[in-house]
mmCIF file of C-alpha atoms and ligand atoms in Angstrom:
data_model
loop_
_atom_site.group_PDB
_atom_site.id
_atom_site.type_symbol
_atom_site.label_atom_id
_atom_site.label_comp_id
_atom_site.label_asym_id
_atom_site.label_seq_id
_atom_site.Cartn_x
_atom_site.Cartn_y
_atom_site.Cartn_z
ATOM 1 C CA MET A 1 32.286 -36.710 36.001
ATOM 2 C CA PRO A 2 28.817 -37.873 35.471
ATOM 3 C CA SER A 3 25.877 -35.757 35.585
ATOM 4 C CA PHE A 4 23.462 -35.842 38.412
ATOM 5 C CA ASP A 5 20.927 -37.281 36.427
ATOM 6 C CA GLN A 6 23.014 -39.781 35.178
ATOM 7 C CA ILE A 7 23.790 -40.730 38.641
ATOM 8 C CA ARG A 8 20.178 -40.737 39.721
ATOM 9 C CA ALA A 9 19.714 -42.892 36.530
ATOM 10 C CA ALA A 10 21.997 -45.394 38.150
ATOM 11 C CA LEU A 11 20.644 -45.488 41.848
ATOM 12 C CA PRO A 12 17.994 -48.027 41.329
ATOM 13 C CA LEU A 13 20.915 -50.320 39.737
ATOM 14 C CA ALA A 14 23.546 -49.413 42.131
ATOM 15 C CA LEU A 15 25.515 -52.635 42.831
ATOM 16 C CA ALA A 16 24.438 -53.921 46.591
ATOM 17 C CA GLU A 17 25.377 -57.509 46.298
ATOM 18 C CA THR A 18 27.064 -59.969 43.202
ATOM 19 C CA ASN A 19 26.240 -63.517 42.820
ATOM 20 C CA LEU A 20 29.240 -64.207 40.332
ATOM 21 C CA PRO A 21 29.206 -68.025 38.927
ATOM 22 C CA LEU A 22 32.304 -68.717 40.878
ATOM 23 C CA PRO A 23 32.324 -70.744 44.492
ATOM 24 C CA GLY A 24 33.102 -69.833 47.795
ATOM 25 C CA LYS A 25 31.804 -66.244 47.797
ATOM 26 C CA ARG A 26 32.763 -64.648 51.254
ATOM 27 C CA ALA A 27 31.005 -61.235 51.434
ATOM 28 C CA GLY A 28 32.883 -58.329 53.706
ATOM 29 C CA LYS A 29 30.284 -54.868 54.715
ATOM 30 C CA VAL A 30 31.935 -53.543 51.305
ATOM 31 C CA ARG A 31 33.700 -56.238 49.328
ATOM 32 C CA ASP A 32 32.780 -59.517 47.798
ATOM 33 C CA ALA A 33 35.764 -61.909 47.600
ATOM 34 C CA TYR A 34 35.873 -64.729 45.562
ATOM 35 C CA PRO A 35 38.838 -67.135 45.455
ATOM 36 C CA LEU A 36 40.937 -68.424 42.417
ATOM 37 C CA ASP A 37 43.026 -70.830 43.487
ATOM 38 C CA GLY A 38 45.302 -70.882 46.599
ATOM 39 C CA GLU A 39 47.099 -67.613 45.324
ATOM 40 C CA ARG A 40 44.830 -65.362 43.949
ATOM 41 C CA VAL A 41 41.444 -63.821 45.520
ATOM 42 C CA LEU A 42 38.785 -61.751 43.354
ATOM 43 C CA PHE A 43 37.617 -58.911 45.112
ATOM 44 C CA VAL A 44 34.425 -57.053 44.266
ATOM 45 C CA THR A 45 34.426 -53.805 45.323
ATOM 46 C CA THR A 46 30.182 -53.363 45.514
ATOM 47 C CA ASP A 47 28.368 -50.073 45.828
ATOM 48 C CA ARG A 48 27.520 -50.588 50.068
ATOM 49 C CA LEU A 49 28.003 -47.834 51.714
ATOM 50 C CA SER A 50 28.590 -49.146 55.784
ATOM 51 C CA ALA A 51 28.574 -47.047 58.837
ATOM 52 C CA PHE A 52 27.631 -47.125 62.279
ATOM 53 C CA ASP A 53 28.594 -50.889 61.689
ATOM 54 C CA ARG A 54 25.655 -51.726 59.302
ATOM 55 C CA ILE A 55 24.875 -51.328 55.689
ATOM 56 C CA LEU A 56 23.110 -48.082 55.153
ATOM 57 C CA ALA A 57 22.776 -48.149 51.249
ATOM 58 C CA ALA A 58 23.918 -48.891 48.152
ATOM 59 C CA VAL A 59 25.587 -45.877 46.500
ATOM 60 C CA PRO A 60 26.166 -45.498 42.725
ATOM 61 C CA PHE A 61 29.666 -45.787 41.610
ATOM 62 C CA LYS A 62 31.224 -46.020 44.662
ATOM 63 C CA GLY A 63 32.585 -49.288 44.360
ATOM 64 C CA GLN A 64 33.955 -47.961 41.274
ATOM 65 C CA VAL A 65 35.776 -45.291 42.918
ATOM 66 C CA LEU A 66 37.140 -47.167 45.655
ATOM 67 C CA ASN A 67 38.321 -50.232 43.219
ATOM 68 C CA GLN A 68 40.115 -47.661 40.939
ATOM 69 C CA LEU A 69 41.066 -45.343 43.456
ATOM 70 C CA ALA A 70 42.965 -48.020 45.755
ATOM 71 C CA ALA A 71 44.449 -49.342 42.107
ATOM 72 C CA TRP A 72 45.947 -46.037 41.511
ATOM 73 C CA TRP A 73 47.503 -45.659 44.958
ATOM 74 C CA PHE A 74 49.079 -49.067 44.958
ATOM 75 C CA GLU A 75 50.488 -48.205 41.804
ATOM 76 C CA GLN A 76 51.906 -44.945 43.469
ATOM 77 C CA THR A 77 53.552 -46.592 46.620
ATOM 78 C CA ARG A 78 54.582 -50.135 45.049
ATOM 79 C CA ASP A 79 58.160 -49.008 46.011
ATOM 80 C CA ILE A 80 57.367 -48.549 49.585
ATOM 81 C CA ILE A 81 56.194 -52.151 50.108
ATOM 82 C CA PRO A 82 54.572 -54.745 47.844
ATOM 83 C CA ASN A 83 50.912 -54.818 47.717
ATOM 84 C CA HIS A 84 48.381 -57.472 47.067
ATOM 85 C CA ALA A 85 47.007 -55.927 43.281
ATOM 86 C CA LEU A 86 47.388 -57.831 40.553
ATOM 87 C CA ALA A 87 45.185 -56.886 38.011
ATOM 88 C CA VAL A 88 42.283 -54.629 37.474
ATOM 89 C CA PRO A 89 40.019 -56.697 35.069
ATOM 90 C CA ASP A 90 36.792 -54.273 35.354
ATOM 91 C CA PRO A 91 36.220 -51.349 36.919
ATOM 92 C CA ASN A 92 34.435 -52.887 40.434
ATOM 93 C CA ALA A 93 37.220 -55.949 40.212
ATOM 94 C CA LEU A 94 40.429 -56.455 41.298
ATOM 95 C CA VAL A 95 42.329 -59.681 41.014
ATOM 96 C CA ALA A 96 44.802 -59.731 44.262
ATOM 97 C CA ARG A 97 47.387 -62.075 45.979
ATOM 98 C CA ALA A 98 45.902 -64.029 48.734
ATOM 99 C CA ALA A 99 47.340 -63.488 51.983
ATOM 100 C CA GLN A 100 46.876 -64.220 55.519
ATOM 101 C CA PRO A 101 45.587 -60.950 56.958
ATOM 102 C CA PHE A 102 47.371 -59.557 60.562
ATOM 103 C CA ARG A 103 44.454 -59.428 62.823
ATOM 104 C CA VAL A 104 45.447 -55.665 63.726
ATOM 105 C CA GLU A 105 44.323 -52.527 62.223
ATOM 106 C CA VAL A 106 47.089 -50.296 61.141
ATOM 107 C CA ILE A 107 45.771 -46.391 61.589
ATOM 108 C CA VAL A 108 47.876 -43.644 60.797
ATOM 109 C CA ARG A 109 47.139 -40.281 62.283
ATOM 110 C CA GLY A 110 48.382 -36.580 61.312
ATOM 111 C CA PHE A 111 45.360 -34.622 63.225
ATOM 112 C CA ILE A 112 43.858 -35.176 66.611
ATOM 113 C CA THR A 113 40.139 -35.347 65.651
ATOM 114 C CA GLY A 114 36.751 -37.896 65.493
ATOM 115 C CA VAL A 115 34.366 -38.728 67.750
ATOM 116 C CA THR A 116 33.843 -42.439 67.741
ATOM 117 C CA THR A 117 35.599 -44.301 70.926
ATOM 118 C CA THR A 118 38.705 -45.022 69.138
ATOM 119 C CA ALA A 119 39.243 -41.612 68.045
ATOM 120 C CA LEU A 120 41.961 -39.430 69.682
ATOM 121 C CA TRP A 121 40.091 -36.391 70.226
ATOM 122 C CA TYR A 122 37.522 -38.555 71.804
ATOM 123 C CA ARG A 123 40.092 -40.140 74.243
ATOM 124 C CA TYR A 124 41.800 -36.539 74.856
ATOM 125 C CA ALA A 125 38.715 -34.411 75.465
ATOM 126 C CA LEU A 126 37.787 -37.475 78.025
ATOM 127 C CA GLY A 127 40.921 -36.192 79.772
ATOM 128 C CA GLU A 128 43.638 -38.859 78.772
ATOM 129 C CA ARG A 129 46.835 -37.562 77.856
ATOM 130 C CA GLU A 130 48.405 -41.738 77.311
ATOM 131 C CA ILE A 131 46.713 -42.838 74.104
ATOM 132 C CA TYR A 132 47.801 -46.144 72.371
ATOM 133 C CA GLY A 133 51.147 -45.469 73.804
ATOM 134 C CA HIS A 134 51.559 -41.890 72.955
ATOM 135 C CA HIS A 135 51.951 -39.004 75.229
ATOM 136 C CA PHE A 136 49.985 -36.103 74.381
ATOM 137 C CA PRO A 137 50.734 -32.545 76.053
ATOM 138 C CA GLU A 138 48.151 -30.453 77.460
ATOM 139 C CA GLY A 139 46.072 -27.454 75.377
ATOM 140 C CA LEU A 140 45.502 -29.186 72.201
ATOM 141 C CA ARG A 141 42.336 -28.200 70.276
ATOM 142 C CA LYS A 142 40.305 -30.542 68.276
ATOM 143 C CA ASN A 143 41.311 -31.174 64.611
ATOM 144 C CA GLN A 144 44.978 -29.629 65.456
ATOM 145 C CA ALA A 145 47.964 -31.281 63.461
ATOM 146 C CA LEU A 146 50.072 -33.417 65.368
ATOM 147 C CA PRO A 147 53.798 -32.646 65.545
ATOM 148 C CA SER A 148 54.340 -35.897 63.551
ATOM 149 C CA PRO A 149 51.759 -38.759 62.169
ATOM 150 C CA ILE A 150 51.494 -41.473 64.659
ATOM 151 C CA VAL A 151 50.572 -45.129 64.476
ATOM 152 C CA THR A 152 47.486 -46.470 66.541
ATOM 153 C CA PRO A 153 46.783 -50.014 66.029
ATOM 154 C CA THR A 154 43.727 -51.766 67.158
ATOM 155 C CA THR A 155 42.380 -55.307 66.802
ATOM 156 C CA LYS A 156 40.611 -56.248 63.636
ATOM 157 C CA GLY A 157 37.498 -57.523 65.304
ATOM 158 C CA ASP A 158 35.343 -60.326 64.022
ATOM 159 C CA ALA A 159 31.774 -59.329 62.584
ATOM 160 C CA GLY A 160 29.972 -57.437 65.577
ATOM 161 C CA ALA A 161 32.986 -57.236 67.799
ATOM 162 C CA HIS A 162 34.243 -53.944 68.587
ATOM 163 C CA ASP A 163 38.181 -52.910 67.650
ATOM 164 C CA GLU A 164 39.953 -52.655 70.734
ATOM 165 C CA ARG A 165 42.939 -50.330 71.038
ATOM 166 C CA LEU A 166 46.730 -51.579 71.052
ATOM 167 C CA THR A 167 49.911 -50.015 71.962
ATOM 168 C CA SER A 168 53.048 -51.121 69.810
ATOM 169 C CA ALA A 169 54.274 -53.055 72.522
ATOM 170 C CA GLN A 170 51.066 -54.937 72.921
ATOM 171 C CA VAL A 171 51.271 -55.973 69.331
ATOM 172 C CA VAL A 172 54.030 -57.718 70.100
ATOM 173 C CA SER A 173 53.645 -59.139 73.676
ATOM 174 C CA ALA A 174 50.053 -60.406 72.679
ATOM 175 C CA GLY A 175 51.234 -62.116 69.659
ATOM 176 C CA TYR A 176 49.453 -60.365 66.469
ATOM 177 C CA LEU A 177 52.809 -59.902 64.774
ATOM 178 C CA ASP A 178 56.638 -60.563 65.524
ATOM 179 C CA ALA A 179 58.632 -57.660 66.554
ATOM 180 C CA LYS A 180 60.415 -57.825 63.055
ATOM 181 C CA ALA A 181 57.243 -58.169 61.196
ATOM 182 C CA TRP A 182 55.762 -55.257 63.253
ATOM 183 C CA ASP A 183 58.644 -52.829 62.633
ATOM 184 C CA THR A 184 58.486 -53.546 59.024
ATOM 185 C CA VAL A 185 54.503 -53.042 59.164
ATOM 186 C CA GLN A 186 55.083 -49.789 61.127
ATOM 187 C CA SER A 187 57.604 -47.988 59.239
ATOM 188 C CA ALA A 188 55.938 -49.143 55.742
ATOM 189 C CA ALA A 189 52.797 -47.601 57.591
ATOM 190 C CA LEU A 190 54.607 -44.207 58.062
ATOM 191 C CA GLU A 191 55.707 -43.954 54.704
ATOM 192 C CA LEU A 192 52.511 -44.637 52.826
ATOM 193 C CA PHE A 193 51.104 -42.227 55.272
ATOM 194 C CA ALA A 194 53.864 -39.304 53.762
ATOM 195 C CA ARG A 195 53.417 -40.182 50.206
ATOM 196 C CA GLY A 196 49.756 -39.999 50.427
ATOM 197 C CA GLN A 197 49.893 -36.729 52.486
ATOM 198 C CA LYS A 198 52.339 -35.263 49.882
ATOM 199 C CA ILE A 199 50.341 -36.387 46.949
ATOM 200 C CA ALA A 200 46.826 -35.262 48.561
ATOM 201 C CA ARG A 201 48.425 -31.963 49.399
ATOM 202 C CA GLN A 202 49.465 -31.087 45.411
ATOM 203 C CA THR A 203 46.210 -31.561 44.671
ATOM 204 C CA GLY A 204 44.296 -29.602 47.339
ATOM 205 C CA LEU A 205 43.441 -31.907 50.104
ATOM 206 C CA ILE A 206 44.786 -33.110 53.621
ATOM 207 C CA LEU A 207 45.046 -36.835 54.145
ATOM 208 C CA VAL A 208 44.257 -36.470 57.863
ATOM 209 C CA ASP A 209 44.287 -40.305 58.983
ATOM 210 C CA THR A 210 43.623 -43.332 57.494
ATOM 211 C CA LYS A 211 43.614 -47.362 57.740
ATOM 212 C CA TYR A 212 45.740 -50.079 56.785
ATOM 213 C CA GLU A 213 45.738 -53.673 56.680
ATOM 214 C CA PHE A 214 48.704 -56.072 56.104
ATOM 215 C CA GLY A 215 49.151 -59.885 55.763
ATOM 216 C CA ARG A 216 51.734 -62.427 54.705
ATOM 217 C CA ALA A 217 51.341 -63.970 51.311
ATOM 218 C CA PRO A 218 52.147 -67.687 51.043
ATOM 219 C CA ASP A 219 55.859 -67.207 50.338
ATOM 220 C CA GLY A 220 56.272 -65.349 53.540
ATOM 221 C CA THR A 221 56.326 -61.656 52.157
ATOM 222 C CA ILE A 222 54.546 -58.951 54.232
ATOM 223 C CA LEU A 223 51.800 -57.251 51.475
ATOM 224 C CA LEU A 224 49.858 -54.470 51.915
ATOM 225 C CA ILE A 225 46.133 -55.603 51.374
ATOM 226 C CA ASP A 226 42.851 -54.737 51.022
ATOM 227 C CA GLU A 227 42.277 -50.786 49.830
ATOM 228 C CA MET A 228 44.161 -47.702 50.529
ATOM 229 C CA HIS A 229 43.471 -43.658 50.820
ATOM 230 C CA THR A 230 40.164 -44.326 49.947
ATOM 231 C CA PRO A 231 37.252 -42.191 51.436
ATOM 232 C CA ASP A 232 36.159 -45.234 53.313
ATOM 233 C CA SER A 233 39.426 -45.928 54.858
ATOM 234 C CA SER A 234 40.248 -42.246 55.486
ATOM 235 C CA ARG A 235 39.860 -38.621 56.225
ATOM 236 C CA PHE A 236 40.512 -36.164 53.601
ATOM 237 C CA TRP A 237 40.179 -32.244 54.469
ATOM 238 C CA GLN A 238 40.116 -29.314 51.776
ATOM 239 C CA ALA A 239 43.365 -27.894 52.285
ATOM 240 C CA ASP A 240 42.928 -24.141 51.686
ATOM 241 C CA THR A 241 40.360 -23.381 54.242
ATOM 242 C CA TYR A 242 41.240 -25.966 56.890
ATOM 243 C CA ALA A 243 43.736 -22.982 58.772
ATOM 244 C CA ALA A 244 40.958 -20.570 58.710
ATOM 245 C CA ARG A 245 38.092 -22.618 59.943
ATOM 246 C CA PHE A 246 40.274 -24.207 62.564
ATOM 247 C CA GLU A 247 41.425 -20.707 63.736
ATOM 248 C CA GLN A 248 37.269 -20.077 64.345
ATOM 249 C CA GLY A 249 36.870 -23.653 65.613
ATOM 250 C CA ASP A 250 34.624 -24.431 62.470
ATOM 251 C CA GLU A 251 34.764 -28.072 61.516
ATOM 252 C CA PRO A 252 36.928 -28.509 58.137
ATOM 253 C CA GLU A 253 35.253 -28.995 55.049
ATOM 254 C CA ASN A 254 35.250 -33.065 54.619
ATOM 255 C CA PHE A 255 34.990 -35.525 51.577
ATOM 256 C CA ASP A 256 34.683 -38.656 53.226
ATOM 257 C CA LYS A 257 32.095 -40.451 54.941
ATOM 258 C CA GLU A 258 31.947 -38.332 57.821
ATOM 259 C CA PHE A 259 28.903 -36.282 55.784
ATOM 260 C CA VAL A 260 26.531 -39.251 55.560
ATOM 261 C CA ARG A 261 27.479 -39.732 59.646
ATOM 262 C CA LEU A 262 26.633 -35.946 60.112
ATOM 263 C CA ALA A 263 23.488 -36.209 57.931
ATOM 264 C CA TYR A 264 22.430 -39.208 60.650
ATOM 265 C CA ALA A 265 23.381 -37.217 63.374
ATOM 266 C CA LYS A 266 21.086 -34.441 62.107
ATOM 267 C CA GLN A 267 18.251 -36.940 62.508
ATOM 268 C CA ASN A 268 19.458 -37.758 65.969
ATOM 269 C CA TYR A 269 20.809 -41.044 64.924
ATOM 270 C CA ARG A 270 24.324 -42.185 65.996
ATOM 271 C CA GLY A 271 23.709 -45.970 65.766
ATOM 272 C CA ASP A 272 21.740 -47.356 68.134
ATOM 273 C CA GLY A 273 18.240 -49.098 66.769
ATOM 274 C CA GLU A 274 16.936 -48.790 63.379
ATOM 275 C CA PRO A 275 18.626 -46.099 61.114
ATOM 276 C CA PRO A 276 15.762 -43.443 59.693
ATOM 277 C CA THR A 277 15.549 -43.396 56.095
ATOM 278 C CA MET A 278 17.314 -40.920 54.186
ATOM 279 C CA PRO A 279 16.517 -39.218 51.189
ATOM 280 C CA ASP A 280 17.845 -40.151 47.654
ATOM 281 C CA ASP A 281 19.614 -36.982 47.646
ATOM 282 C CA LEU A 282 21.825 -37.572 50.554
ATOM 283 C CA TRP A 283 23.063 -40.936 48.179
ATOM 284 C CA LEU A 284 23.351 -39.091 45.174
ATOM 285 C CA GLN A 285 25.504 -36.345 47.147
ATOM 286 C CA THR A 286 27.404 -38.966 48.392
ATOM 287 C CA ALA A 287 28.249 -40.376 45.092
ATOM 288 C CA GLU A 288 29.425 -36.985 43.860
ATOM 289 C CA ARG A 289 31.699 -36.513 46.523
ATOM 290 C CA TYR A 290 33.362 -40.133 46.594
ATOM 291 C CA ILE A 291 33.862 -39.242 42.596
ATOM 292 C CA THR A 292 35.487 -35.942 43.267
ATOM 293 C CA ILE A 293 37.783 -37.076 45.826
ATOM 294 C CA TYR A 294 38.657 -39.562 43.066
ATOM 295 C CA GLU A 295 39.137 -36.714 40.327
ATOM 296 C CA MET A 296 40.978 -34.449 42.627
ATOM 297 C CA LEU A 297 43.487 -37.231 43.996
ATOM 298 C CA THR A 298 44.337 -39.136 40.521
ATOM 299 C CA GLY A 299 43.685 -36.084 38.423
ATOM 300 C CA LYS A 300 41.736 -37.894 35.967
ATOM 301 C CA THR A 301 38.450 -37.856 34.613
ATOM 302 C CA PHE A 302 36.167 -40.381 36.096
ATOM 303 C CA ALA A 303 34.750 -42.840 33.297
ATOM 304 C CA PRO A 304 31.432 -44.273 34.760
ATOM 305 C CA GLY A 305 31.301 -48.108 34.034
ATOM 306 C CA ALA A 306 28.068 -49.299 32.801
ATOM 307 C CA TYR A 307 25.467 -50.174 34.868
ATOM 308 C CA PRO A 308 24.147 -53.011 35.763
ATOM 309 C CA VAL A 309 27.429 -53.973 36.946
ATOM 310 C CA GLU A 310 27.235 -57.310 37.414
ATOM 311 C CA PRO A 311 26.693 -58.821 33.690
ATOM 312 C CA ARG A 312 29.386 -56.504 32.619
ATOM 313 C CA LEU A 313 31.812 -57.857 35.651
ATOM 314 C CA VAL A 314 31.321 -61.253 34.390
ATOM 315 C CA LYS A 315 31.962 -60.214 30.936
ATOM 316 C CA ASN A 316 35.466 -58.516 31.741
ATOM 317 C CA PHE A 317 36.261 -61.376 33.852
ATOM 318 C CA THR A 318 36.043 -63.793 31.709
ATOM 319 C CA ALA A 319 38.071 -61.602 28.907
ATOM 320 C CA TRP A 320 40.466 -61.388 31.540
ATOM 321 C CA LEU A 321 40.739 -64.886 32.276
ATOM 322 C CA LYS A 322 41.338 -65.866 28.479
ATOM 323 C CA ASP A 323 43.305 -63.471 27.937
ATOM 324 C CA GLN A 324 45.466 -64.960 31.412
ATOM 325 C CA SER A 325 45.575 -68.603 29.819
ATOM 326 C CA LYS A 326 47.132 -67.509 26.461
ATOM 327 C CA ILE A 327 49.785 -65.731 28.077
ATOM 328 C CA GLU A 328 50.244 -68.539 30.305
ATOM 329 C CA ILE A 329 50.874 -71.388 27.405
HETATM 330 N N1 ATP B 1 44.944 -59.929 50.130
HETATM 331 C C1 ATP B 1 44.004 -60.210 50.578
HETATM 332 N N2 ATP B 1 44.314 -61.430 51.001
HETATM 333 C C2 ATP B 1 43.124 -62.118 51.949
HETATM 334 N N3 ATP B 1 42.234 -61.274 52.374
HETATM 335 C C3 ATP B 1 42.354 -59.972 52.177
HETATM 336 C C4 ATP B 1 43.089 -59.484 51.417
HETATM 337 N N4 ATP B 1 42.587 -58.260 51.104
HETATM 338 C C5 ATP B 1 41.713 -57.849 51.809
HETATM 339 N N5 ATP B 1 41.111 -58.948 52.750
HETATM 340 C C6 ATP B 1 40.103 -59.084 53.489
HETATM 341 O O1 ATP B 1 39.131 -59.305 52.874
HETATM 342 C C7 ATP B 1 37.966 -58.028 53.543
HETATM 343 C C8 ATP B 1 37.432 -57.195 52.250
HETATM 344 O O2 ATP B 1 36.250 -56.885 52.612
HETATM 345 P P1 ATP B 1 35.452 -55.761 52.748
HETATM 346 O O3 ATP B 1 36.536 -54.321 53.213
HETATM 347 O O4 ATP B 1 34.041 -55.551 52.552
HETATM 348 O O5 ATP B 1 35.452 -56.245 54.707
HETATM 349 P P2 ATP B 1 35.087 -55.550 56.026
HETATM 350 O O6 ATP B 1 33.968 -55.455 56.289
HETATM 351 O O7 ATP B 1 35.955 -54.240 55.930
HETATM 352 O O8 ATP B 1 35.955 -56.590 56.668
HETATM 353 P P3 ATP B 1 35.733 -57.046 58.147
HETATM 354 O O9 ATP B 1 34.855 -57.120 58.550
HETATM 355 O O10 ATP B 1 36.519 -58.647 58.104
HETATM 356 O O11 ATP B 1 36.815 -55.981 58.528
HETATM 357 C C9 ATP B 1 38.689 -58.144 54.656
HETATM 358 O O12 ATP B 1 38.336 -58.508 55.908
HETATM 359 C C10 ATP B 1 40.031 -57.896 54.606
HETATM 360 O O13 ATP B 1 40.700 -58.031 55.797
HETATM 361 MG MG1 MG B 2 37.087 -53.140 54.651
#
């Protein structure tokens, strides 16, 4: 783990955007994608942190953590379903197989929690007992474990649009996926989640819920794409304090982006209008949390890449390309 001073020194250099000498950049909220050829895409995971559907800050080392953690998980789960990862030419970069993303986000939940309008606890607290096509009994409490994990699909909203809740039946009837593909996706998602929970548990963490994206490669294969089991796409709780806190009605200790949302909520900001300016310390602590999650899950020591990122990345990617052409000749 880099020291707090090392993280502080990187703060003004955090990677907010990239402008690589490659055509066709497409910037998502967190990743910049550069098409390489019809079959491959270069994804650069930046340090951008998004919450409340906006970019709030650039957090040092966040991009590297997400990229390396997702790449690590892709390796741990390759036997369950093929994924898009081909190579990691730089700590912040992934060369991936290009896919046609399915227009649904596949969320798997092991617990009833959350405060946003698509969250299970939010709907349950409103009195709903049929949620995403699943039935929920009376008497559940916030942050309680579900009898077994469930899949709760949502539409993948275009920029600005909100994600809509779907049932499994609707995924197929509305034509997002055919029945066979949805079956493949749903079982893969549950298996990936079970693997994730098992590995997280061994490292002292609970994988609470997560979002997967899948797509179709040009040859028709269904691929797991985007990222997996990162603190951006998942909730993680500290395992050893969970039960006692749950009994007392206290919120679990969390290691994910909820930390940032709570800091904003303390300033009475919940997403409407201009967000307040937050002290640098919030972003430095966020960096520490992301790095901690990486180290706990992988059991590796985080090796901070040099800042500024972009010149380093160009160098590493160029070297990787050269190496590739050697292999192909
Ligand atoms: N292998 C792939 N092929 C094609 N598209 C992909 C692949 N993997 C991920 N994507 C898409 O690239 C984007 C990744 O960028 P990022 O995570 O920053 O986006 P995002 O802001 O979450 O995206 P969006 O706003 O589209 O949901 C996502 O839109 C994701 O669906
Ligand atoms: Mg994303």
